[in-house]
Coordinates of C-alpha atoms and ligand atoms in Angstrom, one line a residue:
M1 CA 14.2 18.3 6.2
P2 CA 12.7 14.8 6.0
V3 CA 11.6 15.1 9.6
T4 CA 10.8 18.9 9.9
T5 CA 8.8 18.7 6.7
G6 CA 7.2 15.5 8.0
N7 CA 6.0 17.5 11.1
L8 CA 3.8 19.6 8.8
I9 CA 2.1 16.4 7.6
G10 CA 2.0 15.0 11.1
S11 CA -0.3 17.9 12.2
I12 CA -2.7 17.1 9.3
I13 CA -2.9 13.3 10.0
G14 CA -2.8 13.3 13.8
A15 CA 0.8 12.3 14.3
G16 CA 3.1 13.9 16.8
P17 CA 6.3 15.8 16.1
G18 CA 9.1 13.5 14.8
E19 CA 6.7 10.7 13.9
V20 CA 6.6 11.3 10.1
V21 CA 9.5 11.1 7.7
M22 CA 9.5 12.2 4.1
H23 CA 10.5 10.0 1.2
Q24 CA 10.1 10.2 -2.6
N25 CA 6.8 8.4 -2.9
V26 CA 4.4 5.8 -1.6
S27 CA 6.0 2.9 -3.4
I28 CA 9.3 3.5 -1.5
C29 CA 7.4 3.7 1.8
Q30 CA 5.7 0.5 1.0
S31 CA 9.0 -1.2 0.3
I32 CA 10.5 0.1 3.5
V33 CA 7.7 -1.1 5.7
T34 CA 7.2 -4.5 4.2
S35 CA 11.0 -5.1 4.4
C36 CA 10.7 -5.0 8.2
F37 CA 8.9 -8.4 8.3
D38 CA 9.9 -12.0 8.0
W39 CA 7.6 -13.4 5.3
G40 CA 8.9 -17.0 5.5
G41 CA 7.3 -18.0 8.8
A42 CA 3.9 -19.2 9.9
R43 CA 2.5 -15.7 10.2
N44 CA 3.0 -14.9 6.5
K45 CA -0.4 -13.5 5.3
L46 CA -0.7 -10.0 3.9
V47 CA -4.3 -8.9 3.6
T48 CA -4.9 -6.1 1.1
D49 CA -8.1 -4.5 -0.3
G50 CA -9.0 -5.0 -3.9
L51 CA -9.4 -1.2 -4.3
N52 CA -5.7 -0.6 -3.3
F53 CA -3.4 1.4 -5.6
P54 CA -1.6 -0.9 -8.1
S55 CA 1.9 0.1 -7.0
N56 CA 1.1 -1.3 -3.5
D57 CA -0.1 -4.6 -5.1
Y58 CA 3.1 -4.9 -7.2
I59 CA 5.2 -4.7 -4.1
Y60 CA 3.0 -7.2 -2.1
Y61 CA 3.0 -9.8 -4.9
G62 CA 6.8 -9.4 -5.1
L63 CA 6.9 -10.5 -1.5
Q64 CA 5.6 -13.9 -2.5
R65 CA 9.2 -14.7 -3.5
Q66 CA 10.0 -14.5 0.2
G67 CA 7.0 -16.7 1.2
A68 CA 4.3 -14.1 1.7
Q69 CA 0.7 -15.3 1.2
V70 CA -1.1 -12.3 -0.4
C71 CA -4.8 -12.2 0.1
S72 CA -6.5 -9.4 -1.9
V73 CA -10.1 -8.9 -0.9
E74 CA -12.1 -8.5 -4.0
S75 CA -14.5 -5.6 -4.4
P76 CA -17.9 -6.9 -5.6
D77 CA -18.4 -3.9 -7.9
G78 CA -14.9 -2.4 -8.5
M79 CA -15.9 0.7 -6.5
T80 CA -16.8 -0.3 -2.9
L81 CA -15.8 -3.0 -0.4
P82 CA -18.2 -4.1 2.3
L83 CA -16.4 -4.0 5.7
E84 CA -17.3 -7.6 6.6
L85 CA -15.4 -8.9 3.6
M86 CA -12.2 -7.2 4.9
L87 CA -12.8 -8.2 8.5
D88 CA -13.4 -11.9 7.5
A89 CA -10.0 -12.0 5.7
I90 CA -8.0 -11.0 8.7
D91 CA -7.0 -14.0 10.8
E92 CA -4.3 -15.4 13.1
Q93 CA -2.0 -16.0 10.2
T94 CA -2.1 -12.3 9.2
Q95 CA 1.0 -10.3 9.7
L96 CA 0.1 -7.1 7.9
V97 CA -3.2 -5.6 6.7
S98 CA -2.8 -3.0 4.0
V99 CA -5.8 -0.7 3.3
S100 CA -6.4 2.3 1.1
H101 CA -8.3 4.7 3.4
V102 CA -10.1 6.2 0.4
A103 CA -10.0 4.2 -2.8
F104 CA -8.3 6.0 -5.7
R105 CA -10.8 5.0 -8.4
S106 CA -14.1 5.6 -6.7
S107 CA -13.2 7.7 -3.6
Y108 CA -15.0 5.1 -1.4
V109 CA -14.1 5.5 2.3
Q110 CA -13.1 2.4 4.2
D111 CA -13.7 2.0 7.9
L112 CA -10.1 2.2 9.2
G113 CA -11.0 2.1 12.8
A114 CA -12.9 -1.2 12.5
I115 CA -10.1 -2.7 10.4
V116 CA -7.4 -1.7 13.0
K117 CA -9.5 -3.1 15.8
R118 CA -9.9 -6.5 14.1
A119 CA -6.2 -6.6 13.0
H120 CA -5.0 -5.9 16.5
E121 CA -7.3 -8.5 18.0
V122 CA -5.5 -11.2 16.1
G123 CA -2.0 -9.6 16.5
A124 CA -1.7 -8.2 13.0
L125 CA -0.4 -4.7 12.1
V126 CA -2.2 -2.2 9.8
F127 CA -0.6 -0.1 7.0
A128 CA -3.0 2.7 5.7
D129 CA -2.5 4.5 2.4
L130 CA -3.8 8.0 3.1
Y131 CA -3.0 9.4 -0.3
Q132 CA -6.6 10.0 -1.2
S133 CA -7.8 11.1 2.3
A134 CA -5.1 13.2 4.0
G135 CA -5.9 16.9 3.5
I136 CA -9.6 16.4 2.5
L137 CA -10.9 14.1 5.1
P138 CA -10.1 14.3 8.8
V139 CA -7.6 11.5 9.8
D140 CA -6.1 10.8 13.2
V141 CA -3.6 8.0 13.0
G142 CA -2.9 8.3 16.7
A143 CA -6.5 8.0 17.8
L144 CA -7.1 5.2 15.3
G145 CA -4.1 3.2 16.4
V146 CA -2.9 2.8 12.8
D147 CA 0.6 1.2 12.8
F148 CA 1.9 2.6 9.6
A149 CA 0.6 5.3 7.2
T150 CA 1.8 6.6 3.9
G151 CA 0.7 9.0 1.2
G152 CA 2.0 11.6 -1.2
S153 CA 1.5 15.2 -2.1
V154 CA 0.3 15.3 -5.7
K155 CA -3.4 15.5 -4.6
W156 CA -5.1 17.1 -1.6
L157 CA -1.9 18.2 0.1
C158 CA -1.0 20.4 -2.9
G159 CA 2.7 19.7 -2.5
G160 CA 3.6 18.3 -5.9
P161 CA 5.7 15.2 -6.8
G162 CA 8.6 13.7 -5.0
A163 CA 7.2 14.3 -1.5
G164 CA 5.8 11.0 0.0
Y165 CA 5.5 10.5 3.7
L166 CA 5.7 7.6 6.1
Y167 CA 4.3 7.5 9.7
V168 CA 5.2 4.7 12.0
R169 CA 3.5 4.3 15.4
P170 CA 6.2 5.3 17.9
G171 CA 5.8 2.2 20.2
L172 CA 6.7 -0.1 17.3
L173 CA 10.1 1.5 16.5
P174 CA 12.4 -0.7 18.7
Q175 CA 11.1 -3.9 17.1
L176 CA 11.4 -2.8 13.5
Q177 CA 14.5 -3.2 11.4
P178 CA 13.8 -2.3 7.8
A179 CA 16.0 -4.2 5.3
A180 CA 15.4 -1.5 2.8
T181 CA 17.6 1.1 4.5
G182 CA 20.6 3.4 4.0
W183 CA 23.2 5.5 5.7
M184 CA 20.8 8.1 7.0
A185 CA 19.0 5.5 9.1
H186 CA 22.1 4.8 11.1
R187 CA 22.4 6.0 14.7
H188 CA 25.5 8.0 13.7
P189 CA 25.1 8.6 10.0
F190 CA 28.1 10.9 9.6
E191 CA 30.4 8.3 11.1
F192 CA 30.0 6.3 7.9
E193 CA 30.5 3.0 9.8
P194 CA 30.8 -0.1 7.5
G195 CA 29.2 -3.4 8.2
P196 CA 25.7 -4.1 9.5
I197 CA 23.6 -1.0 10.3
D198 CA 23.2 0.2 13.9
Y199 CA 19.7 1.8 13.5
A200 CA 18.8 5.2 14.8
T201 CA 16.4 4.9 17.7
D202 CA 13.9 7.5 16.5
S203 CA 12.0 7.8 13.2
F204 CA 15.3 8.4 11.4
R205 CA 15.6 4.6 11.3
F206 CA 13.0 4.7 8.5
L207 CA 15.1 6.9 6.2
N208 CA 17.4 5.5 3.6
G209 CA 19.8 7.4 1.4
T210 CA 20.2 11.1 0.6
P211 CA 16.8 12.8 0.7
N212 CA 15.4 15.0 -2.2
V213 CA 15.6 18.3 -0.3
P214 CA 14.4 20.6 -3.1
A215 CA 11.2 18.6 -3.5
L216 CA 10.6 18.9 0.2
Y217 CA 11.0 22.7 0.1
S218 CA 8.6 23.0 -2.8
A219 CA 6.0 20.8 -1.0
R220 CA 6.0 22.7 2.3
S221 CA 3.7 25.6 1.3
G222 CA 0.9 23.2 0.3
Y223 CA 1.0 21.6 3.8
E224 CA 1.1 25.0 5.4
I225 CA -2.0 26.1 3.6
V226 CA -3.9 22.9 4.4
N227 CA -2.8 23.3 8.1
K228 CA -3.9 26.9 8.1
I229 CA -7.4 26.3 6.7
G230 CA -7.8 23.1 8.7
V231 CA -9.1 19.7 7.4
S232 CA -12.5 20.0 9.1
A233 CA -13.3 23.2 7.3
I234 CA -12.0 21.7 4.0
R235 CA -14.2 18.6 4.5
A236 CA -17.3 20.6 5.2
K237 CA -16.9 22.6 2.0
S238 CA -15.9 19.4 0.1
L239 CA -19.1 17.6 1.2
R240 CA -21.2 20.5 0.1
Q241 CA -19.5 20.8 -3.3
T242 CA -19.5 17.0 -4.0
Q243 CA -23.2 17.0 -3.2
R244 CA -23.8 19.9 -5.5
L245 CA -21.8 18.1 -8.3
M246 CA -24.0 15.0 -8.0
E247 CA -27.2 17.1 -8.0
R248 CA -26.1 18.9 -11.1
A249 CA -25.1 15.6 -12.7
D250 CA -28.5 14.1 -11.9
E251 CA -30.2 17.1 -13.4
A252 CA -28.1 16.7 -16.6
G253 CA -28.8 13.0 -16.7
L254 CA -25.1 12.0 -16.3
P255 CA -24.4 8.7 -14.5
V256 CA -22.8 9.2 -11.1
R257 CA -20.7 6.3 -9.7
S258 CA -19.7 7.8 -6.4
C259 CA -21.2 6.8 -3.0
R260 CA -24.2 9.0 -2.2
D261 CA -23.7 8.4 1.5
P262 CA -21.5 11.3 2.7
G263 CA -19.9 9.0 5.3
K264 CA -18.5 6.8 2.6
R265 CA -17.7 9.4 0.1
G266 CA -14.2 11.0 -0.2
G267 CA -13.5 14.2 -2.0
V268 CA -14.0 13.0 -5.6
V269 CA -17.2 12.6 -7.6
V270 CA -17.0 10.0 -10.5
I271 CA -19.1 10.4 -13.6
D272 CA -19.1 7.5 -16.0
V273 CA -19.9 8.5 -19.5
P274 CA -19.1 6.5 -22.6
N275 CA -15.7 7.6 -24.1
G276 CA -14.8 9.2 -20.8
K277 CA -11.1 9.3 -21.8
E278 CA -11.9 11.4 -24.9
V279 CA -14.3 13.6 -23.0
T280 CA -11.6 14.2 -20.4
R281 CA -9.2 15.2 -23.1
E282 CA -11.7 17.7 -24.6
L283 CA -12.4 19.1 -21.1
A284 CA -8.6 19.7 -20.7
R285 CA -8.6 21.5 -24.0
R286 CA -11.4 23.7 -22.6
E287 CA -9.3 24.3 -19.5
V288 CA -11.5 22.2 -17.2
L289 CA -9.0 20.1 -15.2
V290 CA -10.3 16.7 -14.2
D291 CA -8.9 13.2 -14.5
Y292 CA -10.0 9.9 -16.0
R293 CA -9.5 6.4 -14.6
P294 CA -10.3 3.2 -16.5
G295 CA -12.9 1.1 -14.7
A296 CA -14.4 4.2 -13.0
G297 CA -14.9 7.3 -15.1
I298 CA -14.2 11.0 -15.0
R299 CA -13.0 12.0 -11.5
I300 CA -13.9 15.5 -10.4
A301 CA -12.1 16.8 -7.4
P302 CA -13.2 20.2 -6.0
H303 CA -10.8 21.5 -3.3
F304 CA -10.6 24.5 -1.0
Y305 CA -9.9 26.8 -3.9
T306 CA -12.9 25.6 -6.1
A307 CA -15.8 28.0 -6.6
D308 CA -19.4 26.8 -6.9
E309 CA -19.6 28.3 -10.4
E310 CA -16.8 26.0 -11.4
V311 CA -18.7 23.0 -10.0
D312 CA -21.7 23.9 -12.2
H313 CA -19.4 24.7 -15.2
V314 CA -17.7 21.3 -15.2
I315 CA -21.1 19.5 -15.4
S316 CA -22.4 21.7 -18.1
Q317 CA -19.2 21.2 -20.1
I318 CA -19.4 17.4 -19.7
R319 CA -23.1 17.5 -20.8
S320 CA -22.2 19.6 -23.8
I321 CA -19.4 17.3 -24.9
A322 CA -21.0 13.9 -24.0
G323 CA -24.7 14.8 -24.7
A324 CA -27.8 13.9 -22.7
G325 CA -27.4 10.8 -20.5
G326 CA -23.7 10.8 -21.3
N327 CA -24.2 9.6 -24.9
A328 CA -21.9 11.5 -27.2
Ligands
PLP1 C1 -3.9 5.6 -3.0 C2 -2.7 5.9 -3.8 N1 -1.5 5.4 -3.4 C3 -0.4 5.7 -4.0 C4 -0.4 6.5 -5.2 C5 0.9 6.9 -5.9 O1 2.0 6.2 -5.4 P1 3.5 6.8 -5.6 O2 3.6 7.9 -4.6 O3 4.4 5.6 -5.3 O4 3.6 7.3 -7.0 C6 -1.6 7.1 -5.6 C7 -1.6 7.9 -6.8 O5 -2.5 8.1 -7.5 C8 -2.8 6.8 -4.9 O6 -3.9 7.3 -5.3

């Protein structure tokens, strides 16, 4: 199940069969990947973006105990990150570059291709968090040359909790020995051999203990639907509806904090009104399901099932709760 379910994700993110394994969540996948490296040597720098998800940061800063030098590239405005700032931080001391393809707060899209190119030029590897992109934005890990990718299923993949995924570029497998491991990563797991692990030679080497099989069954139909519709069609509709959301917000005088440039905009539109948390609670009471993030605002996320009338409805509801210009 961790591998056959992973195949359903593989076809969404451009990975081949057997190249994606399922885990419980992104935090576990981050721990597994970072446990493959020696952080005590000269190449000890881990470059991450200041828009990355906090769990990832917590794991990276924990690696300082092993000698890692963490360089978090600060976003000038908390919402975007100019590419040059990321590229400038990646140097010969860099072992791993971690990047959120689409930032969770602002839905800002980072240039994964350029980051991979720069990292590979200096001999560093790239770990992409695709949580906010896979299923809404076309991603092709194979074509991009990304070394590791992870994400989960609570958002665009519609698979629910407990179903995170991990992609590792196949050419890297022989050189990676995750210290965070378990019996299912053994070459012969059902021999239950004691002592040091003899790793499986395929992607099973990135498994650990007993997988959460029921969560994987419950996640599969979401991936099947996304595969069936196709991410290109989903993206085309998403761009149209996020544009519509911003136009309606402009008309209502509500402050939009998302990127207007469609190339830099993920699937979420952020509207920043005062008391956004309370407004979001009232929206939920009115059965309008959006989300609020401190430092950003109200996140509205139309997907393949969202009707245009719902897009218009959410803006008129925010306007009626928050008032003109977002002032309640
Ligand atoms: C970019 C990103 N990474 C990771 C996560 C969640 O991590 P985990 O699967 O460990 O709960 C989220 C959830 O919002 C996210 O947006």
